[in-house]
Backbone as JSON Lines, residues from 0, in Angstrom:
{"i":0,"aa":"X","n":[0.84,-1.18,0.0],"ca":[0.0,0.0,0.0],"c":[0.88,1.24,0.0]}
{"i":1,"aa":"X","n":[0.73,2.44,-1.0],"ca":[1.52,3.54,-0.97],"c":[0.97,4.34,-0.14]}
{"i":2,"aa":"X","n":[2.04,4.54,0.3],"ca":[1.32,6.14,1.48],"c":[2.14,7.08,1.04]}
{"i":3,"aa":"X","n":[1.46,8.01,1.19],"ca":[1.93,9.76,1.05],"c":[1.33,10.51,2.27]}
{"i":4,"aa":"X","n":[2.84,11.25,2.71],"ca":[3.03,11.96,4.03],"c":[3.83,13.21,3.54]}
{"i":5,"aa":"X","n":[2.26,14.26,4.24],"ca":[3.15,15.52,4.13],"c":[3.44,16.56,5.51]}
{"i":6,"aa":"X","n":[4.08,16.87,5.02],"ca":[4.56,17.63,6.64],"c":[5.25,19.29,6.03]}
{"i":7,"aa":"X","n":[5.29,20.41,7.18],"ca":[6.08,21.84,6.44],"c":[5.09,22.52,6.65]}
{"i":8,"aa":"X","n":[3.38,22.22,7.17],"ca":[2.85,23.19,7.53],"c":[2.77,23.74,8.85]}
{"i":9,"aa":"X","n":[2.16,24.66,9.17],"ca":[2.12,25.8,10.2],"c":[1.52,26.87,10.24]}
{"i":10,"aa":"X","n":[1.9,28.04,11.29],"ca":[1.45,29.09,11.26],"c":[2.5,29.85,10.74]}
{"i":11,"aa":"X","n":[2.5,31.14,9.86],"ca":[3.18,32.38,9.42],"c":[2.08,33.15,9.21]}
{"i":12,"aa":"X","n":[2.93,34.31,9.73],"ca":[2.48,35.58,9.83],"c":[2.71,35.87,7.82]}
{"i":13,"aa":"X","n":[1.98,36.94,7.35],"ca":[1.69,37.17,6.26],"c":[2.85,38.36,5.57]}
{"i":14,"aa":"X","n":[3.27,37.45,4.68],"ca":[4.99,37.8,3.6],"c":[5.93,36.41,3.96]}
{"i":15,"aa":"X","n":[5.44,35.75,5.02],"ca":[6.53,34.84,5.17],"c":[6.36,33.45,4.47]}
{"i":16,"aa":"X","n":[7.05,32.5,4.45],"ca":[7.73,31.23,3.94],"c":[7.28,30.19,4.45]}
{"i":17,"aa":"X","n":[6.62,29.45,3.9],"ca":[6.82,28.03,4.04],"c":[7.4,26.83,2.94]}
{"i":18,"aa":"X","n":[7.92,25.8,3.67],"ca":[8.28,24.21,2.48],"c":[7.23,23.28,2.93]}
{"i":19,"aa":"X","n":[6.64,22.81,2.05],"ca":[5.55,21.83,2.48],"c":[6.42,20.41,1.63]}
{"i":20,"aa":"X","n":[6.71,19.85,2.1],"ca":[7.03,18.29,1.84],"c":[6.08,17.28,1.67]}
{"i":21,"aa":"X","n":[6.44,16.36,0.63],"ca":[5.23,15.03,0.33],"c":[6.29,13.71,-0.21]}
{"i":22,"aa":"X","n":[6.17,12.84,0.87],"ca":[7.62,11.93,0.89],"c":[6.36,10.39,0.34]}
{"i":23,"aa":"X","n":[7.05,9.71,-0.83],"ca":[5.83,8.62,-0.76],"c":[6.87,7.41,-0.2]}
{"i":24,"aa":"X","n":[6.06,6.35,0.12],"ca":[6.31,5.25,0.68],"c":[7.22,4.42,-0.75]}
{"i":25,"aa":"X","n":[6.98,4.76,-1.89],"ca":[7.21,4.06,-3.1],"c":[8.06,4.97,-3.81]}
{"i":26,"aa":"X","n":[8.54,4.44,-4.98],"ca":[9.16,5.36,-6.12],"c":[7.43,6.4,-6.39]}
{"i":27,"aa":"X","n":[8.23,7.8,-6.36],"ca":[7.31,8.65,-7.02],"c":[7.49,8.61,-8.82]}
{"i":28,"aa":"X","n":[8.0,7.9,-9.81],"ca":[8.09,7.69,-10.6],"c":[6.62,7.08,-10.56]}
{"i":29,"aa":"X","n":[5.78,6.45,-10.22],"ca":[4.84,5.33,-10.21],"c":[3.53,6.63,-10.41]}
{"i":30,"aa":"X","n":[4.33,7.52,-10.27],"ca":[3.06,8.7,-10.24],"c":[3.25,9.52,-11.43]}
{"i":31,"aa":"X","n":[1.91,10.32,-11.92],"ca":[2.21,10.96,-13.28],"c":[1.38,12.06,-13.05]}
{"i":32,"aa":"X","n":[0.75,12.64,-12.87],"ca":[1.82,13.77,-12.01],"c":[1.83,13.43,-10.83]}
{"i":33,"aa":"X","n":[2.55,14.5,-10.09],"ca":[2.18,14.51,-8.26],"c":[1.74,16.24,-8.35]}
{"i":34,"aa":"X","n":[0.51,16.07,-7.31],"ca":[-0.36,17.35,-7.33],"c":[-0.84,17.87,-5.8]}
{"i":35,"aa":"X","n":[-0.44,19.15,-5.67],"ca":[-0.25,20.03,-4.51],"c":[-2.18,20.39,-4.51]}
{"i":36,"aa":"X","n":[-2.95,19.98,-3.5],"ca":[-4.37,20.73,-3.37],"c":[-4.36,21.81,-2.41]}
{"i":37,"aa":"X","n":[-5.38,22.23,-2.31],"ca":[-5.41,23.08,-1.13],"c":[-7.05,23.41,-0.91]}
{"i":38,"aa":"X","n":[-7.62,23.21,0.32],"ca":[-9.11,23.06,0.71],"c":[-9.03,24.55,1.93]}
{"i":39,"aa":"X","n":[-9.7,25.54,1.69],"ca":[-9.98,26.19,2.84],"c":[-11.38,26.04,3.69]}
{"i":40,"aa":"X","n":[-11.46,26.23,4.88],"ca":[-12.94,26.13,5.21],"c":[-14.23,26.76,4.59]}
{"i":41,"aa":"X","n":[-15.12,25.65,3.65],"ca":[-16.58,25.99,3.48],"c":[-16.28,26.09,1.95]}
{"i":42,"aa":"X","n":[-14.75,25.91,1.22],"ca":[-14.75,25.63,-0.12],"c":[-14.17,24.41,-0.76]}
{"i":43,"aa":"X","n":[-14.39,24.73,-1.95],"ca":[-13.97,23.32,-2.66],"c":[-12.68,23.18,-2.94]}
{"i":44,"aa":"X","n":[-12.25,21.65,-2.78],"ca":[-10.88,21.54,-2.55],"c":[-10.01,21.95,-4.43]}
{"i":45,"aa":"X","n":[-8.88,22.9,-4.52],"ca":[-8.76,23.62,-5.61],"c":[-7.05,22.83,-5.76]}
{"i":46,"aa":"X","n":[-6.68,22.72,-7.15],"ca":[-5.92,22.16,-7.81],"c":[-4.07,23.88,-7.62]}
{"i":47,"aa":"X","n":[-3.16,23.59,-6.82],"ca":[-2.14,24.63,-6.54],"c":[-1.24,23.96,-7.46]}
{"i":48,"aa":"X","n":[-0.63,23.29,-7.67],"ca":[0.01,23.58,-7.99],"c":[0.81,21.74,-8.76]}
{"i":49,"aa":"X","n":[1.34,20.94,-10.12],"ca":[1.32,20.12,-10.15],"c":[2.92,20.01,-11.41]}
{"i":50,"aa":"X","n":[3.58,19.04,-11.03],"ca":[4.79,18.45,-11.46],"c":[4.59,17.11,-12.42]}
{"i":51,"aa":"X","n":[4.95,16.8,-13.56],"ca":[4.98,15.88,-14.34],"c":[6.36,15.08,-14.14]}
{"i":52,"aa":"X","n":[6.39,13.59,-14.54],"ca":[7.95,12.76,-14.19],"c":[8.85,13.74,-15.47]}
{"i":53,"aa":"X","n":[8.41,14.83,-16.12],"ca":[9.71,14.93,-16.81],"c":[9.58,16.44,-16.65]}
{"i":54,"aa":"X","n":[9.24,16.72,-15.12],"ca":[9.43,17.96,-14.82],"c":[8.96,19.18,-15.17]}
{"i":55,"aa":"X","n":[7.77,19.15,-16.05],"ca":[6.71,20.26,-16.41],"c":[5.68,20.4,-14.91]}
{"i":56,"aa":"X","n":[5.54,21.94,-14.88],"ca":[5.1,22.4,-13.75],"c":[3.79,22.97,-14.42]}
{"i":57,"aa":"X","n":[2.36,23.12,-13.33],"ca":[1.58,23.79,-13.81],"c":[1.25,24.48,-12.35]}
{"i":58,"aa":"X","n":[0.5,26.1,-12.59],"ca":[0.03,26.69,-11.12],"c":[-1.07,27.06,-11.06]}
{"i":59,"aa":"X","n":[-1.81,27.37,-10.09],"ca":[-3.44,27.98,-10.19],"c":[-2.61,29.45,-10.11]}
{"i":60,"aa":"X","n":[-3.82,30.7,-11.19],"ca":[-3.13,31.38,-11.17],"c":[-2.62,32.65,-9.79]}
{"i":61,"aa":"X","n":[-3.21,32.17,-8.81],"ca":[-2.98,33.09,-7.65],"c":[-1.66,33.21,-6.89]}
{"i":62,"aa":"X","n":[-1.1,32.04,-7.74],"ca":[-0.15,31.37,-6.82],"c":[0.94,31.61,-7.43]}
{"i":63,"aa":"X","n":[0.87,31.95,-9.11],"ca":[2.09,31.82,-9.54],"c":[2.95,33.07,-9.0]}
{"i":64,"aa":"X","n":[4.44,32.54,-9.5],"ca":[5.48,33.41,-8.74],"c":[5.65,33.73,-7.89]}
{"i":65,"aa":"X","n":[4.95,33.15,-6.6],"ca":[4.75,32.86,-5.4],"c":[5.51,31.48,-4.82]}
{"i":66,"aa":"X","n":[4.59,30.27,-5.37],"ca":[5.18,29.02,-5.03],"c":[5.98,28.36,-6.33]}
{"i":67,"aa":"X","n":[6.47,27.41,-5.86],"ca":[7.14,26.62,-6.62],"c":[7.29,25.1,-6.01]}
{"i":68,"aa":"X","n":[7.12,24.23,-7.28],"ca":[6.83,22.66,-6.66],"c":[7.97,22.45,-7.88]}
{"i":69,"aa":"X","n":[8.38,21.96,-6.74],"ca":[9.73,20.45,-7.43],"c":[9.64,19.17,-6.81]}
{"i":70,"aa":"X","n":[10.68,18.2,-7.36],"ca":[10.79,17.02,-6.69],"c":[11.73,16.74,-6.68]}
{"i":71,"aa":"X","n":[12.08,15.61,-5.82],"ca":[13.69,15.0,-5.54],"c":[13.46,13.6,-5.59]}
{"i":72,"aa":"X","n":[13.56,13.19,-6.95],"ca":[13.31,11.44,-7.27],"c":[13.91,10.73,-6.2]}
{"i":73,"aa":"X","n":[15.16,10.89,-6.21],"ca":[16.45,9.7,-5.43],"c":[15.37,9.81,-3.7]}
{"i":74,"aa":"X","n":[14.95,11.26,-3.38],"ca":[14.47,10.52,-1.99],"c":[12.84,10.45,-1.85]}
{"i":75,"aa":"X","n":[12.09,10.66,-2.93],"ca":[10.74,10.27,-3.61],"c":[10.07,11.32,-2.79]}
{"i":76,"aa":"X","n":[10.02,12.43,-3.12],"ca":[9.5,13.53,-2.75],"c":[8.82,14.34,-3.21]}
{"i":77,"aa":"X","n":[8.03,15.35,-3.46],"ca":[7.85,16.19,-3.99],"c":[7.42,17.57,-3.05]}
{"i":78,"aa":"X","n":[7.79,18.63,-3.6],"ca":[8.04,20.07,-2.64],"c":[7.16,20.97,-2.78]}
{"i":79,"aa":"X","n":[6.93,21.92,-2.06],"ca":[6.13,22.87,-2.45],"c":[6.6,24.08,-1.96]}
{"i":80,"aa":"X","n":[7.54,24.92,-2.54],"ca":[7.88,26.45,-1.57],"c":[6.69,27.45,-2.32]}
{"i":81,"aa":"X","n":[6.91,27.89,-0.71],"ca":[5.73,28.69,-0.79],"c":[6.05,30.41,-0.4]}
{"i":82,"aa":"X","n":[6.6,31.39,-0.85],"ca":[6.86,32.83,-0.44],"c":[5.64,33.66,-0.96]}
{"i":83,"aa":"X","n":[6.23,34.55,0.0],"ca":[4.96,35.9,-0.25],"c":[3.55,35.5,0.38]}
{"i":84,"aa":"X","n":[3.45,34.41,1.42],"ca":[1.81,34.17,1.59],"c":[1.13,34.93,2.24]}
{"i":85,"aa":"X","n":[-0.31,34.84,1.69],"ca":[-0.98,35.7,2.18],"c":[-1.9,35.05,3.06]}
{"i":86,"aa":"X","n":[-2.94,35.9,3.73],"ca":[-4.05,34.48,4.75],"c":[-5.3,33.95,3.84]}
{"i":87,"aa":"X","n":[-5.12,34.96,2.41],"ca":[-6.15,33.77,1.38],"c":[-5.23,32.66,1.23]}
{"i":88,"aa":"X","n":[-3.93,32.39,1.82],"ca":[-3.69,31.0,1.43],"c":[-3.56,29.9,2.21]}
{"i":89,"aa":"X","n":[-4.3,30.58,3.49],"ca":[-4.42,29.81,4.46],"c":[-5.96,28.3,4.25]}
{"i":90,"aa":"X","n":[-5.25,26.99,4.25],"ca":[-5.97,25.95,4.01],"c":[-5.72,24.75,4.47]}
{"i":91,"aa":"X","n":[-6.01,23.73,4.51],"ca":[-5.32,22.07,4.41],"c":[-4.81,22.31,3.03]}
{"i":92,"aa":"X","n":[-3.23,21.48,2.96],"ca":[-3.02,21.32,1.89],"c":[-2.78,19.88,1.21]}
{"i":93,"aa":"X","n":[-3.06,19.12,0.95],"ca":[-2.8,18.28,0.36],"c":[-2.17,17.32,-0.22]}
{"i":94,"aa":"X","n":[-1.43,16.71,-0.84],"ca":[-0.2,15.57,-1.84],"c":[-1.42,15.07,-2.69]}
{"i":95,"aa":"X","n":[-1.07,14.62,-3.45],"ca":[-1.93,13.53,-4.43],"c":[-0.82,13.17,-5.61]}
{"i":96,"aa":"X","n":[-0.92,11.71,-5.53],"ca":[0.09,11.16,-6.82],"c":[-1.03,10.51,-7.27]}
{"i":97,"aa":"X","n":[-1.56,10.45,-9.1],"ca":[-1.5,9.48,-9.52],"c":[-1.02,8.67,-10.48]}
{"i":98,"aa":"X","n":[-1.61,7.34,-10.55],"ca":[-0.62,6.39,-10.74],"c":[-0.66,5.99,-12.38]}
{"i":99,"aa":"X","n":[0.32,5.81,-12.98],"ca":[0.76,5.87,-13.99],"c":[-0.35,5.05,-14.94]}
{"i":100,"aa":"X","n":[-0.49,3.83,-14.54],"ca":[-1.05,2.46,-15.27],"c":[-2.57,2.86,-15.31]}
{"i":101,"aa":"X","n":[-3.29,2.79,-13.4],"ca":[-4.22,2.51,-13.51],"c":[-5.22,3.52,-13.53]}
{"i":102,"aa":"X","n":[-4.15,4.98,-13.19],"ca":[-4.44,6.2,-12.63],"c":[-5.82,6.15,-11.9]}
{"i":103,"aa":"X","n":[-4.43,5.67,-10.85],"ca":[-5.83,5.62,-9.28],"c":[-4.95,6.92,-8.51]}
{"i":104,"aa":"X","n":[-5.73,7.54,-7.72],"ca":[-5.07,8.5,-6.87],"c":[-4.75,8.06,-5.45]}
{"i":105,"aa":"X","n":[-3.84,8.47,-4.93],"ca":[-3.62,8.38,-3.33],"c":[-3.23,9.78,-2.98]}
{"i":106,"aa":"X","n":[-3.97,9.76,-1.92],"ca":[-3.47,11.11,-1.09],"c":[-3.37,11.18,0.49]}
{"i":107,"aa":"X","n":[-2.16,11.97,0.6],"ca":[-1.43,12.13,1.96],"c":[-3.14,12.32,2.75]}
{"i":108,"aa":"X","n":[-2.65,12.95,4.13],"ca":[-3.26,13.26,5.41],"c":[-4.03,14.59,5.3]}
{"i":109,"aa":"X","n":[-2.87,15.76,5.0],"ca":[-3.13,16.84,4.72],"c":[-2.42,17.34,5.88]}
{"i":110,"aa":"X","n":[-1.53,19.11,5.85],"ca":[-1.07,19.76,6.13],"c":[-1.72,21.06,6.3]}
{"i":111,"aa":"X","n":[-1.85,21.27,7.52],"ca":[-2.59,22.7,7.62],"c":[-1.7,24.07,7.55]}
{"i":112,"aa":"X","n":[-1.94,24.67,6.8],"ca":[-1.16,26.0,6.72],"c":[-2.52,27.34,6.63]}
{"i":113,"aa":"X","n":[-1.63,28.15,7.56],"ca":[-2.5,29.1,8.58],"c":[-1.64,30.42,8.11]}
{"i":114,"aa":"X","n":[-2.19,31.53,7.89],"ca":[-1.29,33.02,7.21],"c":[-2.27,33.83,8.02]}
{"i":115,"aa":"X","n":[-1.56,34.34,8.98],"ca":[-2.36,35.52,10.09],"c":[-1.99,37.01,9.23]}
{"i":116,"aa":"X","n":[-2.77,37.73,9.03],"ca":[-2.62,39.3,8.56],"c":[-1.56,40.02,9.85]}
């Protein structure tokens, strides 16, 4: 069974930084893309930010030039920096890989990230 675990959220005060991490139990190769969500209270959970295995990035546009998602194959990861936040970007955030073959999704726990004005 693959698990995905993310961790890097918190509280920041608003202009500051976060890294949100998403470590899978498996090769993240097995995934096509891996995709950053983000759910705030009383809305629908919205698509931030997503990485392809040959490294094409896509962003929602609120976000761009703000965050940035990479990955680190060798330790099956995928990243999410996050500068400039504001408290609209305060949400659960998410992991989701899916899977190459059957494209089934798995997704982490979720990471709460909190941006006080």
């Amino acid at each position: 069974q693959v698990q995905l675990v993310e961790s890097g959220g918190g509280l920041v005060q608003a202009g500051g930084s976060l890294r949100l991490s998403c470590v899978a139990s498996g090769s993240i190769f097995s995934f096509n893309p891996m995709t950053w969500f983000r759910q705030a209270p009383g809305k629908q959970r919205e698509l931030v930010a997503q990485i392809t295995t040959d490294g094409s990035t896509g962003y929602l546009d609120s976000v761009k030039g703000r965050f940035t998602i990479s990955r680190d194959n060798a330790k099956n990861a995928v990243y999410l920096q996050m500068n400039s936040l504001k408290p609209e970007d305060t949400a659960v955030y998410y992991c989701r890989g899916r899977t190459v073959v059957s494209r089934f999704d798995y997704w982490g726990q979720g990471t709460q990230v909190t941006v006080s004005s």
